[in-house]
Amino acid sequence: MTDVATPATAATPPARGRPVALGPPGPEPTASGRFEGFGGQFVPETLIPALEELEAEFRVAWTSDGFRTEFADLLTNYAGRPTPVTECANLSDRLGVRVLLKREDLTHTGSHKINNVLGQALLTRRMGKRRVIAETGAGQHGVATATACALFGLDCTVFMGAVDVERQALNVWRMQLLGAEVVPVQSGSRTLKDAVNDALRDWVATVESTHYCIGSVVGPHPYPWIVREFQRVVGDEARAQCLAHLGRDPDVVIACVGGGSNAIGTFTGFVDSPARLIGVEAGGLGIESGRHGASVARGVPGVLHGARSLFLQDEAGQILEAHSISAGLDYPGVGPEHAGLAAAGRAEYVSATDEVALEGFRLLSETEGIVPALEPAHAIGWLARAAGNEVPAGATVLVTMSGRGDKDAAQVAEILRLR
Amino acid sequence: MNLGPHLTARRDAGASLLVPYVTGGLGDDWADVVRAVVDAGADAVEIGIPFSDPVMDGPTIQAASVRALEAGTTSTSILAEVRTLDVGVPLAVMTYCNLVFHAGCTRFAEALHAAGVDGAILPDLPLGEIDEWAAAADAAGVETVMLAAPNTTDARLDAICARSRGFLYGVSLMGITGERDSLATSAAEIARRAKAATDLPVLLGVGISTPEQAADASRAADGVVVGSALIARLLDGAGPDGAHDLVAAFRRALDGD
């Protein structure tokens, strides 16, 4: 373990204002890893010891000052946190609602995914493991994992659906540049769902030396809990920034939902506030078309990738392929805590089609000079249509800008060129 | 016919147990494949109900699952054919727990029983999540076979053995299903530990690829489950006759012929 690199921790104040202050550890799920009955640990026996080790390690680490200090330091001096909350005057004028953006697009590697991977890299080092595997859809989590592995001197293998390898070529190259091996997954629908399957299959064989760095609040317990805790910095920061800027909580908090990590990170900061919490799922070609990724809206309870949650399934219980213009939302399920928040009525889940996401992509670019990733473009596009009705005129709305749009520029350019 | 009593009686009579795996719905003649492997000397047959996302399975059984699903196979269609099988040995289904929960535990267990299925193997339903299913299976008279892996702790192995019915499925290696060049060194060790922990028959599965490996494995265990080696030949078009020949070769190796 001693020859695994320890990133230098700077004692100097960060360039971007105050250092990250982590909130206290949040509530744990039940002992069986449940959120309102969703969650659990539905995995092959071979993985049970690793999940038990991970849970024990995280529980100790997450209440240890040393771990928290090092995590906060990495978030500050490496990832570039805290990220600002940006008031969007032009967009607000256009929509008749006051729009604030939580700017995860400004983090190192360009999305909120970096928060989680830095935490999991620290856990990997604590457990003495030398190899990390990850799944990726859009490539953002893969790039973030490859980045953390480069920093910590860990071997990295990223499983990516062959379809996604093709539509996210730039991120594939970035991962390879960072020293990761990218494995194109040819099974099933050859997208994110299948990348998770192949990562799990690898892990069953390599679990004693390998940590599986899951990228969202999905998978078996303790992952949904761990990833939420590493992502709650998004919501905790945003809550404090809103209080400082507005003097109160926003009326509505919106985030896009694939597996749901940026949304859980955001919602956790506001779950005990009066704010409405709205998750925007991928509407694909339209909910009625059957080709979408709206797992809360159209999923049914089931078990996939180690957890009981809501999944798109056919009448026989086979998992359906999701569809979205955005690789990051192209997943036929949702994290168990979202299923729990939906069941409890604490969060609402809506959807935005591919077309609406493209509207959001252009709208934010044109009005604010901020090119969003296609994932949060769903949230912007939904808000643009909902402003004045589902979101009342004059409301104050916080939207999490989970990532920047560079990775999607070529894809969107091609779509628009063909019209 | 009950799985546990049948396999235990065969073991106690000195036999090394042979349980081939056949993917339900793989080809129109899959029921004939089941009959053929029984005719070739199987002590029981594991029938796979294909699932879209089989994380414990390697490329061979994944391919068989895809082919069966593309042909329109469902739990219901498989059980309807199983009901017509009258093969004289116990049958167990192997599937993933989403299909069980989708149908509902009680309904699924009762459907298995009604189809004449004696046992169930659910590789993604570990001990900590077993209660709801196990209660339904016990009530319906379906024996739930538990799996133990090479890295399962002693304390956990005891609990798994206590909850297992029919037999104890020892996973021979750290990994998913699929053919391997040699028998893993972990195979004998998990078999030895499991046999010390239970009187149930202990069968090794995952990676048992050749008759020679099966014979090796059966020196430590009470028998073997053979999956990918058989499925690979079925995917190549071996049909019931080819399946019969392969399983007969395993039978001869286990019998020391």
XYZ file of C-alpha atoms in Angstrom:
676
model
C 0.000 0.000 0.000
C 2.890 2.306 0.721
C 3.898 2.551 -2.920
C 0.449 3.783 -3.976
C 0.865 7.465 -4.625
C -0.534 9.866 -2.081
C -1.516 13.102 -3.785
C 0.103 16.143 -2.262
C -2.265 18.051 -0.034
C -1.695 21.755 -0.182
C -1.928 23.773 2.977
C -2.252 27.014 1.037
C -5.681 28.554 0.664
C -7.460 27.591 -2.553
C -7.487 30.034 -5.414
C -11.260 30.018 -5.617
C -12.378 31.360 -2.302
C -13.000 29.344 0.817
C -12.146 25.660 1.068
C -14.878 23.054 0.873
C -16.619 22.500 4.193
C -18.297 19.103 4.259
C -21.632 18.847 5.983
C -22.073 16.215 8.684
C -22.584 12.605 7.540
C -26.154 12.090 6.412
C -28.656 9.476 7.546
C -27.819 5.866 6.768
C -30.239 3.591 4.982
C -31.664 0.737 7.060
C -29.379 -2.128 8.072
C -30.461 -4.028 4.977
C -29.623 -1.009 2.820
C -33.212 0.033 2.171
C -34.791 3.370 1.264
C -38.566 3.019 1.668
C -38.135 -0.659 0.853
C -35.918 -0.058 -2.202
C -32.233 -1.004 -2.322
C -30.695 -4.117 -0.816
C -27.909 -6.428 -1.869
C -28.950 -8.745 -4.716
C -25.563 -9.989 -5.876
C -23.711 -13.269 -6.346
C -22.316 -14.706 -3.128
C -18.769 -13.993 -4.323
C -19.334 -10.236 -3.969
C -20.759 -10.291 -0.453
C -17.391 -10.133 1.377
C -16.317 -7.128 -0.705
C -19.563 -5.273 -0.050
C -19.233 -5.963 3.666
C -15.645 -4.731 3.630
C -16.589 -1.618 1.685
C -19.432 -0.787 4.046
C -17.258 -1.232 7.123
C -14.434 0.813 5.589
C -16.747 3.619 4.525
C -18.515 3.790 7.877
C -15.192 4.298 9.651
C -13.747 6.627 7.016
C -16.773 8.853 6.738
C -16.698 9.709 10.419
C -12.916 10.048 10.547
C -11.466 13.543 10.581
C -8.434 12.452 8.589
C -10.479 11.014 5.733
C -12.869 13.942 5.628
C -10.060 16.457 5.675
C -8.278 14.732 2.818
C -11.507 14.406 0.816
C -12.374 18.071 1.358
C -8.844 19.046 0.379
C -9.031 17.086 -2.873
C -12.423 18.602 -3.662
C -11.002 22.060 -3.058
C -7.517 21.975 -4.532
C -7.887 19.293 -7.187
C -11.522 19.352 -8.293
C -11.893 23.119 -7.997
C -14.735 23.296 -5.497
C -16.761 25.003 -4.231
C -18.529 25.546 -7.531
C -20.490 28.774 -7.820
C -24.208 29.305 -8.047
C -24.793 31.518 -11.071
C -27.745 33.863 -11.378
C -29.082 33.651 -14.936
C -30.561 37.076 -15.640
C -31.085 36.628 -19.388
C -32.700 33.218 -19.090
C -34.818 34.452 -16.177
C -36.105 37.332 -18.309
C -36.951 34.921 -21.083
C -38.780 32.406 -18.884
C -40.434 34.594 -16.260
C -38.932 32.540 -13.429
C -35.731 33.309 -11.550
C -33.120 30.717 -12.578
C -29.988 29.888 -10.606
C -27.494 27.275 -11.786
C -25.327 25.120 -9.531
C -22.214 24.967 -11.658
C -20.875 21.395 -11.539
C -19.826 21.996 -15.140
C -16.958 24.052 -13.757
C -15.330 21.203 -11.848
C -12.194 19.454 -12.991
C -13.170 16.897 -15.681
C -16.328 18.843 -16.373
C -19.020 17.164 -14.334
C -20.117 16.304 -10.810
C -18.749 12.773 -11.292
C -15.364 13.875 -9.942
C -16.808 14.296 -6.415
C -17.673 10.620 -6.120
C -14.541 9.193 -7.721
C -12.194 11.127 -5.460
C -14.012 9.712 -2.449
C -13.966 6.188 -3.846
C -10.284 6.476 -4.795
C -9.525 7.339 -1.166
C -11.548 4.291 -0.073
C -9.697 2.108 -2.598
C -6.373 3.196 -1.130
C -7.627 2.557 2.411
C -8.632 -0.991 1.433
C -5.208 -1.637 -0.079
C -6.603 -2.436 -3.524
C -4.572 -1.634 -6.629
C -7.068 -1.868 -9.445
C -10.280 0.030 -10.123
C -13.020 -0.845 -12.572
C -15.873 1.413 -13.612
C -18.779 1.540 -16.002
C -19.542 4.618 -18.021
C -22.327 5.839 -20.248
C -21.523 9.285 -21.596
C -17.930 8.795 -20.550
C -18.004 11.422 -17.800
C -17.736 8.907 -14.981
C -15.130 6.951 -16.934
C -13.040 10.063 -17.443
C -13.427 11.030 -13.799
C -12.418 7.537 -12.649
C -9.442 7.452 -15.015
C -8.447 10.856 -13.677
C -8.556 9.763 -10.044
C -6.661 6.577 -10.891
C -3.952 8.559 -12.631
C -3.696 10.780 -9.564
C -3.577 7.874 -7.112
C -1.456 5.542 -9.246
C -4.149 2.871 -9.592
C -4.766 0.541 -12.540
C -8.031 1.449 -14.249
C -10.364 -0.458 -16.564
C -13.514 1.222 -17.832
C -16.402 -0.740 -19.331
C -18.329 1.241 -21.921
C -21.103 0.107 -24.227
C -19.907 -0.193 -27.806
C -22.669 2.191 -28.913
C -21.429 4.774 -26.433
C -17.798 4.242 -27.444
C -18.869 5.364 -30.879
C -20.920 8.395 -29.870
C -18.472 9.596 -27.209
C -15.178 9.129 -29.035
C -13.559 12.157 -27.398
C -14.110 10.810 -23.903
C -12.745 7.412 -24.953
C -9.562 9.107 -26.040
C -9.381 11.112 -22.812
C -9.651 7.938 -20.737
C -6.892 6.300 -22.752
C -4.719 9.392 -22.404
C -5.180 9.137 -18.637
C -3.902 5.583 -18.718
C -7.169 3.662 -18.509
C -8.071 0.637 -20.559
C -11.464 1.122 -22.213
C -13.344 -2.115 -22.867
C -16.143 -1.770 -25.449
C -19.084 -3.870 -24.244
C -20.766 -5.844 -27.015
C -23.479 -7.578 -24.981
C -27.159 -6.651 -24.823
C -28.046 -3.129 -25.908
C -24.331 -2.201 -25.816
C -25.024 0.832 -23.614
C -24.737 1.752 -19.935
C -26.853 -1.127 -18.585
C -24.597 -3.643 -20.290
C -21.455 -1.834 -19.193
C -22.630 -2.310 -15.581
C -23.270 -6.012 -16.271
C -19.760 -6.526 -17.611
C -18.186 -4.531 -14.792
C -20.026 -6.761 -12.302
C -18.854 -9.865 -14.182
C -15.261 -8.652 -14.038
C -15.648 -7.869 -10.344
C -16.932 -11.367 -9.515
C -13.580 -12.684 -10.772
C -11.276 -9.957 -9.451
C -12.971 -8.756 -6.295
C -10.100 -9.495 -3.963
C -7.741 -7.052 -5.671
C -10.172 -4.718 -7.391
C -12.548 -1.980 -6.292
C -15.642 -1.362 -8.387
C -16.087 2.400 -8.559
C -19.796 2.678 -9.352
C -20.630 6.027 -10.889
C -24.164 6.617 -9.744
C -26.453 6.031 -6.788
C -27.250 2.571 -8.107
C -25.986 -0.935 -7.419
C -26.031 -3.003 -4.250
C -25.843 -1.549 -0.758
C -23.655 0.247 0.327
C -23.106 1.980 -3.049
C -26.258 4.114 -3.199
C -25.461 5.394 0.283
C -21.735 5.968 -0.357
C -22.232 7.734 -3.684
C -24.967 9.928 -2.196
C -22.697 10.944 0.650
C -19.870 11.796 -1.751
C -22.259 13.782 -3.971
C -24.163 15.630 -1.261
C -21.483 18.317 -1.339
C -23.388 19.591 -4.411
C -26.599 20.149 -2.486
C -24.988 21.213 0.778
C -22.982 23.903 -1.004
C -25.959 25.018 -3.070
C -28.198 25.303 -0.013
C -25.687 27.526 1.784
C -25.084 29.571 -1.362
C -28.808 30.080 -1.901
C -29.259 31.166 1.696
C -26.388 33.640 1.337
C -27.564 34.918 -2.048
C -31.341 34.812 -1.681
C -31.689 34.903 2.075
C -33.929 31.847 1.781
C -34.316 28.511 0.043
C -35.297 28.395 -3.617
C -38.911 27.458 -4.359
C -37.970 24.667 -6.739
C -34.863 22.518 -7.107
C -34.397 20.677 -10.402
C -31.870 18.092 -11.563
C -31.688 15.543 -14.350
C -31.948 11.865 -13.420
C -30.356 8.877 -15.113
C -29.156 6.680 -12.281
C -29.576 9.875 -10.319
C -26.302 10.843 -8.633
C -26.298 14.574 -9.326
C -29.973 14.708 -8.415
C -29.499 12.836 -5.127
C -26.472 14.975 -4.322
C -28.563 18.081 -4.927
C -31.787 16.893 -3.296
C -30.005 15.757 -0.141
C -29.074 19.363 0.570
C -32.705 20.458 0.296
C -34.675 17.427 1.438
C -35.462 19.093 4.787
C -36.252 22.451 3.160
C -39.640 23.575 1.850
C -38.349 23.474 -1.746
C -40.091 21.329 -4.346
C -37.676 18.717 -5.633
C -38.061 17.785 -9.301
C -36.083 15.109 -11.121
C -36.110 15.238 -14.915
C -35.804 11.866 -16.621
C -35.039 11.145 -20.252
C -38.251 11.226 -22.281
C -36.401 9.969 -25.365
C -38.687 9.866 -28.373
C -41.666 10.449 -26.065
C -43.012 8.396 -23.181
C -45.807 6.977 -25.318
C -43.295 5.765 -27.915
C -41.879 3.334 -25.395
C -38.391 4.548 -26.324
C -37.213 6.543 -23.322
C -35.377 6.322 -20.014
C -38.166 7.383 -17.663
C -37.816 4.696 -15.009
C -39.790 6.438 -12.280
C -42.610 7.375 -14.643
C -42.849 4.039 -16.439
C -40.715 1.583 -14.475
C -42.003 -1.129 -12.182
C -40.347 -2.506 -9.052
C -37.714 -5.096 -9.789
C -34.109 -6.104 -9.221
C -31.210 -5.162 -11.455
C -27.530 -4.517 -10.795
C -27.839 -5.559 -7.184
C -30.712 -3.392 -6.006
C -34.471 -3.421 -5.798
C -35.721 -0.276 -7.505
C -37.822 0.893 -10.441
C -36.835 -0.529 -13.830
C -38.220 -0.502 -17.348
C -39.368 -4.070 -17.983
C -41.539 -6.006 -20.366
C -44.545 -8.051 -19.288
C -42.366 -11.080 -18.610
C -39.919 -9.213 -16.369
C -37.092 -8.823 -18.875
C -35.273 -5.502 -18.627
C -35.946 -3.199 -21.586
C -33.403 -1.074 -23.360
C -33.630 2.596 -22.517
C -33.375 5.291 -25.153
C -32.028 8.784 -24.810
C -30.154 11.258 -26.944
C -27.914 11.539 -23.923
C -25.667 8.573 -23.133
C -25.633 9.568 -19.452
C -29.410 9.130 -19.117
C -29.623 6.012 -21.278
C -30.296 3.666 -18.358
C -33.476 1.642 -17.740
C -33.453 2.124 -13.980
C -33.055 4.644 -11.231
C -31.229 4.633 -7.910
C -33.194 3.123 -5.017
C -33.235 6.340 -2.994
C -35.023 8.089 -5.872
C -37.556 5.260 -5.944
C -37.946 5.864 -2.218
C -38.305 9.646 -2.583
C -40.922 9.103 -5.291
C -42.828 6.574 -3.182
C -42.745 8.929 -0.199
C -43.923 11.818 -2.375
C -40.951 13.983 -1.377
C -39.652 14.403 -4.929
C -41.520 14.651 -8.221
C -40.247 13.042 -11.397
C -41.015 14.421 -14.846
C -39.461 13.817 -18.242
C -38.064 15.772 -21.156
C -37.802 14.331 -24.658
C -34.695 14.370 -26.824
C -36.220 17.312 -28.651
C -36.840 19.274 -25.474
C -33.277 18.559 -24.361
C -31.963 19.990 -27.629
C -34.085 23.100 -27.011
C -32.520 23.392 -23.579
C -29.045 22.871 -25.012
C -29.469 25.779 -27.413
C -31.408 28.000 -25.041
C -28.807 28.017 -22.281
C -25.978 28.424 -24.781
C -27.664 31.395 -26.473
C -28.962 33.190 -23.401
C -26.202 32.631 -20.872
C -23.139 31.575 -22.826
C -23.137 28.264 -20.950
C -23.121 25.117 -23.081
C -24.706 22.394 -20.959
C -24.112 18.680 -21.270
C -27.107 16.958 -22.871
C -28.035 15.486 -19.477
C -28.751 18.783 -17.650
C -30.046 20.198 -20.947
C -33.069 17.985 -20.182
C -33.608 19.943 -16.965
C -33.256 23.299 -18.714
C -35.523 22.260 -21.575
C -38.161 20.969 -19.176
C -38.029 24.182 -17.147
C -38.361 26.314 -20.271
C -41.622 24.580 -21.102
C -42.874 24.347 -17.520
C -42.197 27.976 -16.585
C -45.494 29.751 -16.087
C -47.474 26.546 -15.537
C -46.033 23.602 -13.551
C -43.437 26.063 -12.263
C -45.351 29.252 -11.450
C -44.234 32.570 -12.888
C -41.952 34.410 -10.496
C -40.710 31.255 -8.758
C -37.058 30.967 -7.834
C -35.562 27.831 -9.323
C -32.211 26.176 -8.733
C -31.051 23.858 -11.523
C -28.005 21.654 -11.148
C -25.797 22.035 -14.186
C -24.309 18.588 -13.744
C -21.791 18.849 -16.567
C -20.572 20.873 -19.490
C -21.454 20.272 -23.095
C -18.066 19.942 -24.769
C -18.420 16.167 -24.985
C -21.748 16.546 -26.789
C -20.840 19.351 -29.182
C -19.954 17.083 -32.106
C -23.072 14.942 -31.641
C -25.417 17.935 -31.441
C -23.703 19.634 -34.389
C -24.294 16.515 -36.457
C -27.965 16.289 -35.438
C -28.576 19.944 -36.260
C -26.603 19.713 -39.530
C -28.831 16.874 -40.729
C -31.944 19.044 -40.382
C -39.555 -36.555 -6.816
C -37.559 -34.521 -4.318
C -34.158 -33.145 -5.188
C -32.395 -33.564 -1.849
C -33.531 -37.090 -1.014
C -32.864 -38.301 -4.564
C -29.349 -36.875 -4.782
C -28.506 -37.946 -1.234
C -29.631 -41.520 -1.947
C -27.559 -41.623 -5.135
C -24.525 -40.250 -3.323
C -24.945 -42.686 -0.456
C -25.115 -45.495 -3.005
C -21.652 -44.442 -4.157
C -22.422 -42.397 -7.232
C -20.681 -39.183 -8.226
C -23.527 -36.824 -9.054
C -23.935 -35.232 -12.461
C -26.288 -32.289 -13.007
C -26.210 -30.783 -16.513
C -27.567 -27.307 -17.189
C -29.836 -26.679 -20.173
C -31.100 -23.230 -21.151
C -34.869 -23.428 -21.483
C -36.054 -22.296 -24.881
C -32.676 -22.779 -26.571
C -33.895 -24.292 -29.817
C -37.251 -25.927 -30.475
C -35.843 -29.237 -29.266
C -34.583 -28.146 -25.853
C -37.009 -30.471 -24.077
C -35.525 -33.325 -26.106
C -32.092 -32.180 -24.960
C -33.286 -32.542 -21.362
C -34.529 -36.052 -22.115
C -31.239 -36.894 -23.843
C -29.030 -35.781 -20.946
C -31.152 -37.789 -18.514
C -30.848 -40.795 -20.798
C -27.066 -40.239 -20.776
C -26.942 -40.483 -17.002
C -27.825 -37.135 -15.421
C -28.888 -37.415 -11.774
C -30.904 -34.218 -12.012
C -31.207 -31.414 -14.561
C -30.861 -27.694 -14.059
C -33.107 -25.759 -16.428
C -32.186 -22.152 -17.048
C -34.942 -19.595 -17.403
C -33.197 -16.899 -19.430
C -32.947 -13.324 -18.124
C -31.937 -10.242 -20.085
C -29.103 -9.320 -17.689
C -27.445 -12.479 -16.377
C -24.516 -11.071 -14.372
C -23.298 -14.443 -13.091
C -23.001 -15.801 -16.640
C -20.196 -15.637 -19.146
C -20.492 -15.234 -22.930
C -21.684 -18.795 -23.631
C -24.760 -18.778 -21.414
C -25.381 -15.115 -22.263
C -25.533 -16.092 -25.940
C -27.887 -18.975 -25.192
C -30.103 -16.633 -23.141
C -30.234 -14.080 -25.951
C -31.115 -16.755 -28.494
C -33.879 -18.160 -26.287
C -35.310 -14.733 -25.498
C -35.283 -13.728 -29.157
C -37.333 -16.848 -29.847
C -39.956 -15.504 -27.439
C -39.143 -17.686 -24.439
C -40.714 -16.742 -21.105
C -40.914 -18.358 -17.674
C -44.426 -19.383 -18.559
C -43.510 -21.007 -21.864
C -40.650 -22.951 -20.266
C -42.740 -24.197 -17.363
C -45.463 -25.284 -19.771
C -42.939 -27.567 -21.493
C -41.357 -28.705 -18.247
C -44.758 -29.919 -17.172
C -44.744 -32.379 -20.099
C -41.278 -33.734 -19.261
C -41.440 -37.069 -17.533
C -37.775 -37.836 -17.181
C -37.570 -39.722 -13.893
C -35.003 -37.417 -12.242
C -35.561 -34.204 -10.282
C -35.517 -30.835 -12.037
C -34.307 -27.500 -10.700
C -34.630 -24.134 -12.373
C -31.792 -21.650 -12.419
C -32.778 -18.037 -12.992
C -32.311 -14.479 -11.728
C -34.419 -13.029 -8.986
C -36.031 -10.254 -11.029
C -38.130 -12.860 -12.799
C -39.189 -14.244 -9.424
C -40.126 -10.867 -7.961
C -41.797 -9.799 -11.188
C -44.158 -12.748 -10.957
C -44.349 -12.560 -7.159
C -42.573 -15.058 -4.906
C -45.634 -17.092 -3.999
C -46.950 -17.217 -7.544
C -43.548 -18.172 -8.942
C -42.967 -20.893 -6.345
C -46.413 -22.353 -6.913
C -45.882 -22.277 -10.681
C -42.634 -24.206 -10.286
C -44.292 -26.783 -8.106
C -47.237 -27.134 -10.455
C -44.838 -27.727 -13.347
C -43.110 -30.504 -11.451
C -39.962 -28.532 -10.666
C -38.331 -29.604 -7.418
C -35.673 -26.968 -6.849
C -34.613 -23.407 -7.581
C -31.182 -21.807 -7.892
C -31.084 -18.007 -7.793
C -27.470 -16.840 -8.007
C -28.252 -13.178 -7.322
C -30.342 -13.859 -4.218
C -27.827 -14.227 -1.371
C -28.564 -15.228 2.191
C -29.386 -11.705 3.404
C -32.154 -11.291 0.827
C -33.522 -14.839 0.791
C -36.310 -14.695 3.372
C -39.280 -13.628 1.253
C -38.500 -16.130 -1.485
C -37.501 -18.933 0.880
C -40.762 -18.686 2.797
C -42.740 -18.930 -0.419
C -40.573 -21.745 -1.790
C -40.738 -23.743 1.439
C -44.513 -23.381 1.506
C -44.806 -24.560 -2.085
C -42.431 -27.484 -1.588
C -39.664 -26.059 -3.791
C -36.103 -26.708 -2.566
C -33.907 -23.584 -2.707
C -30.299 -24.449 -3.503
C -27.845 -21.945 -2.014
C -24.447 -21.075 -3.439
C -21.176 -20.794 -1.557
C -18.084 -19.152 -3.052
C -14.379 -19.676 -2.389
C -14.262 -16.423 -0.395
C -17.328 -17.181 1.738
C -16.321 -17.029 5.411
C -16.716 -20.079 7.662
C -19.490 -18.491 9.711
C -21.371 -17.521 6.604
C -20.830 -20.942 5.053
C -22.520 -22.551 8.055
C -25.518 -20.254 7.676
C -25.700 -20.862 3.922
C -25.580 -24.614 4.405
C -28.286 -24.414 7.063
C -30.564 -22.536 4.641
C -29.793 -24.648 1.572
C -32.151 -27.371 0.392
C -31.594 -30.076 -2.218
C -27.854 -29.674 -2.432
C -25.161 -27.098 -1.738
C -23.813 -25.432 -4.862
C -20.105 -24.804 -4.444
C -18.819 -22.161 -6.850
C -15.492 -23.674 -7.865
C -13.684 -20.435 -8.622
C -13.777 -16.663 -8.315
C -15.655 -15.817 -11.458
C -18.647 -16.259 -13.697
C -19.800 -19.266 -15.705
C -17.763 -20.341 -18.707
C -15.287 -22.970 -19.812
C -11.778 -22.954 -18.357
C -8.605 -24.765 -19.379
C -8.118 -26.342 -15.991
C -9.927 -26.950 -12.738
C -9.357 -24.099 -10.291
C -7.313 -24.909 -7.198
C -10.075 -23.270 -5.159
C -12.492 -26.041 -6.197
C -11.253 -28.746 -3.865
C -10.957 -26.306 -0.968
C -14.532 -24.994 -1.125
C -15.782 -28.562 -1.564
C -13.841 -29.713 1.495
C -15.090 -26.801 3.610
C -18.683 -27.269 2.469
C -18.676 -30.992 3.120
C -17.427 -30.333 6.633
C -20.320 -27.929 7.127
C -23.267 -29.940 5.801
C -24.656 -33.402 5.139
C -26.305 -32.155 1.963
C -24.694 -33.315 -1.256
C -22.050 -30.774 -2.273
C -21.834 -30.152 -6.016
C -19.192 -28.032 -7.690
C -20.179 -25.808 -10.557
C -18.865 -22.890 -12.651
C -15.919 -23.721 -14.874
C -16.245 -27.524 -14.863
C -15.447 -27.912 -18.540
C -14.286 -31.439 -19.366
C -14.970 -34.992 -18.185
C -11.438 -35.078 -16.734
C -12.061 -31.889 -14.727
C -15.363 -33.347 -13.531
C -13.618 -36.490 -12.349
C -11.030 -34.363 -10.547
C -13.713 -32.219 -8.942
C -15.680 -35.254 -7.785
C -12.740 -36.455 -5.710
C -13.407 -33.566 -3.327
C -17.117 -33.023 -3.927
C -20.170 -35.241 -4.298
C -20.609 -34.240 -7.905
C -20.656 -31.494 -10.504
C -22.906 -29.109 -12.393
C -21.962 -28.819 -16.073
C -23.276 -25.757 -17.893
C -21.215 -23.837 -20.439
C -19.436 -26.924 -21.803
C -22.806 -28.352 -22.807
C -24.345 -25.054 -23.907
C -21.373 -24.262 -26.163
C -22.028 -27.466 -28.099
C -25.761 -26.803 -28.268
C -25.054 -23.331 -29.651
C -22.916 -25.052 -32.283
C -25.877 -27.195 -33.279
C -25.029 -30.418 -31.440
C -28.710 -31.093 -30.741
C -30.037 -33.814 -28.430
C -27.678 -36.460 -29.853
C -24.601 -34.305 -29.316
C -25.794 -33.423 -25.830
C -26.267 -37.104 -25.096
C -22.731 -37.918 -26.229
C -21.133 -35.187 -24.139
C -23.078 -35.960 -20.978
C -22.373 -39.674 -21.450
C -18.656 -38.837 -21.546
C -18.987 -36.911 -18.275
C -20.925 -39.844 -16.810
C -18.212 -42.316 -17.758
C -15.492 -40.103 -16.299
C -17.404 -39.706 -13.024
C -18.026 -43.449 -12.862
C -14.317 -44.072 -13.344
C -14.808 -45.946 -16.616
